[in-house]
Structure formats: structure tokens, C-alpha cells
PDB file of C-alpha atoms in Angstrom:
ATOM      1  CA  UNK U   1     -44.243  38.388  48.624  1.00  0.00           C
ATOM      2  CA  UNK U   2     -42.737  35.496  50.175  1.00  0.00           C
ATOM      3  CA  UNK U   3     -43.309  34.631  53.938  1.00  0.00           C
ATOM      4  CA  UNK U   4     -40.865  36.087  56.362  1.00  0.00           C
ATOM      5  CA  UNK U   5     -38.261  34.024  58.734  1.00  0.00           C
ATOM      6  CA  UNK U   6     -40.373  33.961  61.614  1.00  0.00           C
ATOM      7  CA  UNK U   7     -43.457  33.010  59.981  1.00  0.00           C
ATOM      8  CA  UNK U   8     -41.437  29.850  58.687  1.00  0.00           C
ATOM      9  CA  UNK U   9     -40.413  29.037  61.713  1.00  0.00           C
ATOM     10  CA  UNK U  10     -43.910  29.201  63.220  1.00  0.00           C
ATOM     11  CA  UNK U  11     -45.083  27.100  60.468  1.00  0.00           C
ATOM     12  CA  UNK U  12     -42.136  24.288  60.725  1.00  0.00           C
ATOM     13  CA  UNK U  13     -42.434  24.361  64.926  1.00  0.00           C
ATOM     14  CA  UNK U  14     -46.527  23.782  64.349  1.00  0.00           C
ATOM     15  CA  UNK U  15     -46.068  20.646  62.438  1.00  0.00           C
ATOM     16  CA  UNK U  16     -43.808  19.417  64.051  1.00  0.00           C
ATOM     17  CA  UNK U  17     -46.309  19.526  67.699  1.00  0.00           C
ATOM     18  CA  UNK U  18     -48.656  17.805  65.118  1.00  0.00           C
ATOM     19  CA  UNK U  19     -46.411  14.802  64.374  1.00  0.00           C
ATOM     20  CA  UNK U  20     -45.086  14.572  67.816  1.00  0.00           C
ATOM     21  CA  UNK U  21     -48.848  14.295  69.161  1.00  0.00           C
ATOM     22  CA  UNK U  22     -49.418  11.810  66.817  1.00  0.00           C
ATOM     23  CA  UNK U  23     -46.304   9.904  67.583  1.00  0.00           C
ATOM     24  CA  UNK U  24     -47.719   9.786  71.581  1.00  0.00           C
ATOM     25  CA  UNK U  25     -51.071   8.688  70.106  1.00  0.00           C
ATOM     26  CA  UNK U  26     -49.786   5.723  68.540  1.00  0.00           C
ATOM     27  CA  UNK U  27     -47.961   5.033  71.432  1.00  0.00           C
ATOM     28  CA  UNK U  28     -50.603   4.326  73.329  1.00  0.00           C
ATOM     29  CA  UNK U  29     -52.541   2.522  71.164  1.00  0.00           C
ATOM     30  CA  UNK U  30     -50.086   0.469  70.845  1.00  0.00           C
ATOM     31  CA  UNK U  31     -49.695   0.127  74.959  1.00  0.00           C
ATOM     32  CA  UNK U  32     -53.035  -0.537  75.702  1.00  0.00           C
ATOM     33  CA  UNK U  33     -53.697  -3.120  73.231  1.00  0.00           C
ATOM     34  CA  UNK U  34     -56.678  -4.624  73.851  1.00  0.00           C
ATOM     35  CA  UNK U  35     -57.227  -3.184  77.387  1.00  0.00           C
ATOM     36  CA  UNK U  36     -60.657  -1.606  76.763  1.00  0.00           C
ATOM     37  CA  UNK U  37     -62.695  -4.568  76.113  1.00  0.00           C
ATOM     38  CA  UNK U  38     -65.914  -4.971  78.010  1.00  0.00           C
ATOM     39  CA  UNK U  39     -64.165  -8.354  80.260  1.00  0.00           C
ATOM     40  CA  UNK U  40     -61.233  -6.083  81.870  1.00  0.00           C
ATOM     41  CA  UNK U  41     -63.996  -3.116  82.564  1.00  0.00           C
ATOM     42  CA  UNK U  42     -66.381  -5.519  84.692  1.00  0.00           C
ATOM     43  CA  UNK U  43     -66.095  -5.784  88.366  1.00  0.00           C
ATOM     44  CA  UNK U  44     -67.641  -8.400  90.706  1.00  0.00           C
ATOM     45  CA  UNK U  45     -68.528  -7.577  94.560  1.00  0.00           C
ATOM     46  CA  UNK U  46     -68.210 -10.443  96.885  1.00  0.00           C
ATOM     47  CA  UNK U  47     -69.949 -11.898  99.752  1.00  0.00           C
ATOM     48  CA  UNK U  48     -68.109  -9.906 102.030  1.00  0.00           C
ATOM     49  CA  UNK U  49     -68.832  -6.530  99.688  1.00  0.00           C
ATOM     50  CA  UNK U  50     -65.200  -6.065  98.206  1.00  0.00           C
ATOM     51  CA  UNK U  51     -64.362  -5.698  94.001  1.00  0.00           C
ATOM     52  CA  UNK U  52     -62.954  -8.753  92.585  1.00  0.00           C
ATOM     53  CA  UNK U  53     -62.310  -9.156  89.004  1.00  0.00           C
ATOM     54  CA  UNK U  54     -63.490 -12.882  89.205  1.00  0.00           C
ATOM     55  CA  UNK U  55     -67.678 -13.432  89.464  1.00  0.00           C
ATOM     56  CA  UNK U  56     -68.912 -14.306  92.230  1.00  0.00           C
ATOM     57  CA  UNK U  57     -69.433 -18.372  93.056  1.00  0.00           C
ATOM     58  CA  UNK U  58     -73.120 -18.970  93.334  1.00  0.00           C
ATOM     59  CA  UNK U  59     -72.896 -21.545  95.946  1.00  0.00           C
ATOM     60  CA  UNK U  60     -71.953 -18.716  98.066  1.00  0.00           C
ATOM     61  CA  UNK U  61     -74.444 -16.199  97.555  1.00  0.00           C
ATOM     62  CA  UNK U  62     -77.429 -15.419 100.015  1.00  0.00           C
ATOM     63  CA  UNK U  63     -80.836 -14.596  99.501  1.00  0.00           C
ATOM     64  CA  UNK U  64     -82.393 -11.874 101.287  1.00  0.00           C
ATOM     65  CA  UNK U  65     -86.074 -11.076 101.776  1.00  0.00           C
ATOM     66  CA  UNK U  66     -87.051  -7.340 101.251  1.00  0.00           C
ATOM     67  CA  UNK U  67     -89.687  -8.095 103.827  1.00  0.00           C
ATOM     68  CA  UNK U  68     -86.807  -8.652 106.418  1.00  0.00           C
ATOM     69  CA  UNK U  69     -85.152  -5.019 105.816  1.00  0.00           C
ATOM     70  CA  UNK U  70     -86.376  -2.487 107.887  1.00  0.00           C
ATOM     71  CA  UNK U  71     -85.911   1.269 106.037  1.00  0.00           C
ATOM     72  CA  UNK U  72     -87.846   3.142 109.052  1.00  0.00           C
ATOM     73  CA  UNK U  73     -87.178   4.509 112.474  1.00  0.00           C
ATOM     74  CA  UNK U  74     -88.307   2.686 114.943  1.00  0.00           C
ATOM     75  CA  UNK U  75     -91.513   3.494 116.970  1.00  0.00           C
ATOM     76  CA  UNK U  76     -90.646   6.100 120.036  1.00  0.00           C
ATOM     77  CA  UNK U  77     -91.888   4.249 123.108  1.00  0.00           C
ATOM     78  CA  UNK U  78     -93.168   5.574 126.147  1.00  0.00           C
ATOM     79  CA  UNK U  79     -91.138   8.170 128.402  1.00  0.00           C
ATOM     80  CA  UNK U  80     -91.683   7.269 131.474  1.00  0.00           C
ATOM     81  CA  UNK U  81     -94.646   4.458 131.878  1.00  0.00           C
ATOM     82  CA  UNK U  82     -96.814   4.495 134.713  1.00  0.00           C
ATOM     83  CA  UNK U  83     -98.208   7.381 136.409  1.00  0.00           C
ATOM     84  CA  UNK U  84     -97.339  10.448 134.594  1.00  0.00           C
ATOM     85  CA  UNK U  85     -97.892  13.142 137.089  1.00  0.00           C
ATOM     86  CA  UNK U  86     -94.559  14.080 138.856  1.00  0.00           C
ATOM     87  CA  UNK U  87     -93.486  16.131 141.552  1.00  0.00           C
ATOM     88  CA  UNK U  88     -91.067  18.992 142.108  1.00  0.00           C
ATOM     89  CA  UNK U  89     -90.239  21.895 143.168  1.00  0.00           C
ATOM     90  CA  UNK U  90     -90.242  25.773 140.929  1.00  0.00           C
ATOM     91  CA  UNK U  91     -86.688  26.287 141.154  1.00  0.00           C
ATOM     92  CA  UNK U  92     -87.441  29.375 139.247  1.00  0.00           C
ATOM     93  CA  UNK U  93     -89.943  31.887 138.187  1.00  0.00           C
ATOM     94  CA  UNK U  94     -90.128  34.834 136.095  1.00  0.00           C
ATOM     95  CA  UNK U  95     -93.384  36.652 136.453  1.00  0.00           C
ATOM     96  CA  UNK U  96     -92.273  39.691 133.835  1.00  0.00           C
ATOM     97  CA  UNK U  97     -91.280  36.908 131.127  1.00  0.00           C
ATOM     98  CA  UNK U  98     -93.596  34.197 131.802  1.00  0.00           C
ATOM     99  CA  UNK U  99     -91.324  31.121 132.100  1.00  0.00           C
ATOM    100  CA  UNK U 100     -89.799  28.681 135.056  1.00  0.00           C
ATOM    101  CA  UNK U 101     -88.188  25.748 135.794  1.00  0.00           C
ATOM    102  CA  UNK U 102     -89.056  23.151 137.987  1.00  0.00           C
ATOM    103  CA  UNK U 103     -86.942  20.348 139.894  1.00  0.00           C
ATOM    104  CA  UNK U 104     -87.682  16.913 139.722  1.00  0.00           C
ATOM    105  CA  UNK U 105     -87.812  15.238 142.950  1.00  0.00           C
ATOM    106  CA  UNK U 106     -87.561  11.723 142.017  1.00  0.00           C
ATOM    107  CA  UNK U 107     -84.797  12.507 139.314  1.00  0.00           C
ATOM    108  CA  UNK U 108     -83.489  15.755 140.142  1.00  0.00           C
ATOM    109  CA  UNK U 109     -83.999  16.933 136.474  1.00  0.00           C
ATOM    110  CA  UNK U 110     -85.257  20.386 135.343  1.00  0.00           C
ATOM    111  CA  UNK U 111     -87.996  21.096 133.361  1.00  0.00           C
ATOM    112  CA  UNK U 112     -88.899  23.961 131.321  1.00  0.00           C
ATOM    113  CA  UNK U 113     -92.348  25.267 131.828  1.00  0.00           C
ATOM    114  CA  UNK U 114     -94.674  28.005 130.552  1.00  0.00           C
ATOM    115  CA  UNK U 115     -97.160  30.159 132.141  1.00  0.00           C
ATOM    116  CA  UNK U 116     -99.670  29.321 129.491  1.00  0.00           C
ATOM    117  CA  UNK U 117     -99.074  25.259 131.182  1.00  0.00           C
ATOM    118  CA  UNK U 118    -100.115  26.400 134.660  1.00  0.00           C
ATOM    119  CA  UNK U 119    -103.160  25.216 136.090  1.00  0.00           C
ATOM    120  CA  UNK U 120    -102.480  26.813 139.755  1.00  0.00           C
ATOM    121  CA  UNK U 121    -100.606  30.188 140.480  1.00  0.00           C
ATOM    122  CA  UNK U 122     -97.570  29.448 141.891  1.00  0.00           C
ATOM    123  CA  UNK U 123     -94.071  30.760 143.424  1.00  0.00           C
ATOM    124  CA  UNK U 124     -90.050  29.935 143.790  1.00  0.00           C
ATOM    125  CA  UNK U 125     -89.617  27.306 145.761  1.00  0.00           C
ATOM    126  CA  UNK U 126     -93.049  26.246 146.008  1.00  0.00           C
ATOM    127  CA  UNK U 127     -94.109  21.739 145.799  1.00  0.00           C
ATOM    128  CA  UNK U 128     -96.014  21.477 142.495  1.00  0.00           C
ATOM    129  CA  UNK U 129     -97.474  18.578 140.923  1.00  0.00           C
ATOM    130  CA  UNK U 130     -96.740  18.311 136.385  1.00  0.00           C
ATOM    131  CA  UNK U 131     -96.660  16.128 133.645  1.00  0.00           C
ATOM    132  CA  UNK U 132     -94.152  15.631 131.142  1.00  0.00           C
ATOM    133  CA  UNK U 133     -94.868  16.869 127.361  1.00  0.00           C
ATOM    134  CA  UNK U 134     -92.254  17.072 124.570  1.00  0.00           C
ATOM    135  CA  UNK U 135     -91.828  20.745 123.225  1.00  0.00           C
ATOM    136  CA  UNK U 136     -89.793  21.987 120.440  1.00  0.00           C
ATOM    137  CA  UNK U 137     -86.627  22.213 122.356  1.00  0.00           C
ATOM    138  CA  UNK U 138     -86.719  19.098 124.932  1.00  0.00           C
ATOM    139  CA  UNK U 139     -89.094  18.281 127.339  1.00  0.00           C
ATOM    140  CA  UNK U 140     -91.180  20.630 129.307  1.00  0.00           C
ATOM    141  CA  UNK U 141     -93.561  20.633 132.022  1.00  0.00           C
ATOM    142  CA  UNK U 142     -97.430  20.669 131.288  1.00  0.00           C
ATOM    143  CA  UNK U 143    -100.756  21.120 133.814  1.00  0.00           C
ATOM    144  CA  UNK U 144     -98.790  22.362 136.335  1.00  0.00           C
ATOM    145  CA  UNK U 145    -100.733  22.841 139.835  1.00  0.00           C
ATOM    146  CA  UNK U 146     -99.997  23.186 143.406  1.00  0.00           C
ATOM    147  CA  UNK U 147     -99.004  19.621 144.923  1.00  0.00           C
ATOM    148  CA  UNK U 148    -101.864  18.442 147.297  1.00  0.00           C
ATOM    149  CA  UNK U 149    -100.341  17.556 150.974  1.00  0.00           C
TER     150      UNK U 149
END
């Protein structure tokens, strides 16, 4: 049995994607002559940190101690020096859930404060005396008691 029109046709239209491909092949081999040698795939970073093809002149180039770089956070110094008792006022208090705020008088900030941090019982609106401790979400008030007169 010989092969049918359309199988010829199939046949003739594959080969001739295979030369074609190979023509474009040689193409660029032919275009980038040379262009993959190791000297045209180096690249040089400058004193100023920017990709030159040229090296780098070692006149200019700087020495750096590792000593001298610091990869750490810096220590946290202290909040507020000094004295660290405050005093303000309980702007609020919830008895049934345990929490407050109070008013700083110096600063006029607001603290957050727990009843496991009070020393004294206190009420709204009542002059207490706290320190400053940082909690999980900020800073909070800590050994609160009533403010002595």
C-alpha cells in the first residue's frame, strides 16, 4: 500500500520545520560568535557599588574591618531614668473585667493596667501612685497604690 496524500504532506511539512530550525540555529551561531567566553560574562562592582565591565583599580579600593560592622540591634536604654514611680489619676475602671487606665500627670499619657498590678484598691478618678513595665502590647502600669498626700 502506498502512503496516502495527506500523509505525504505531513511528512514533507515535518522536514521542512526540521531544516528551517536548523537554518535559525546556525544563524545564531553564527551571530554570537564568540560572545560566550568567560571575559564578556564577568562583571566588576565599583567603589560606589555599580557593574562595570572593567576591574576595579586597586588604588581605589578600601579596606574594611569586620570588627567595625555592627550586625545587632542596639541595646534598649532606659525609659524614663530617674525615679520610676509616677503619678496619675484612674481615668477608668472596670470592676466586672478587671482592667483600667490611668492618666499621667506629668505627661498626660494613658496607661493600661491590670487588677492583678494593684497593690491598693482603688476607684475612677481616684490620685494613684505606678511604675512603668513593658507588657505584650505597649506599656502598662505596675504596683499600683493609692498616692500618699
Amino acid at each position: 500500500m502506498s502512503k496516502t496524500w495527506k500523509k505525504r504532506e505531513r511528512e514533507r511539512n515535518k522536514q521542512q520545520k526540521k531544516k528551517e530550525k536548523l537554518e535559525r540555529r546556525q544563524e545564531r551561531k553564527l551571530a554570537n560568535n564568540g560572545s560566550h567566553d568567560l571575559e564578556s560574562m564577568l562583571a566588576y562592582v565599583d567603589e560606589n557599588g555599580n557593574l562595570s565591565s572593567k576591574p576595579v583599580d586597586p588604588k581605589k579600593k578600601v579596606s574594611i574591618n569586620a570588627e567595625d560592622i555592627d550586625i545587632s540591634v542596639p541595646g534598649q536604654r532606659e525609659l524614663h531614668p530617674g525615679d520610676p514611680s509616677r503619678v496619675g489619676v484612674v481615668t477608668l475602671f472596670k470592676t466586672d473585667k478587671g482592667y483600667g487606665f490611668i492618666k499621667n500627670l506629668e505627661t498626660q499619657e494613658s496607661y493600661f493596667f491590670h487588677v492583678k498590678s494593684l497593690i491598693d484598691p482603688v476607684k475612677e478618678n481616684n490620685k494613684v501612685s505606678f511604675e512603668i513595665e513593658k507588657g505584650l502590647k505597649g506599656l502598662s502600669a505596675v504596683n499600683v497604690r493609692m498616692a500618699r498626700a
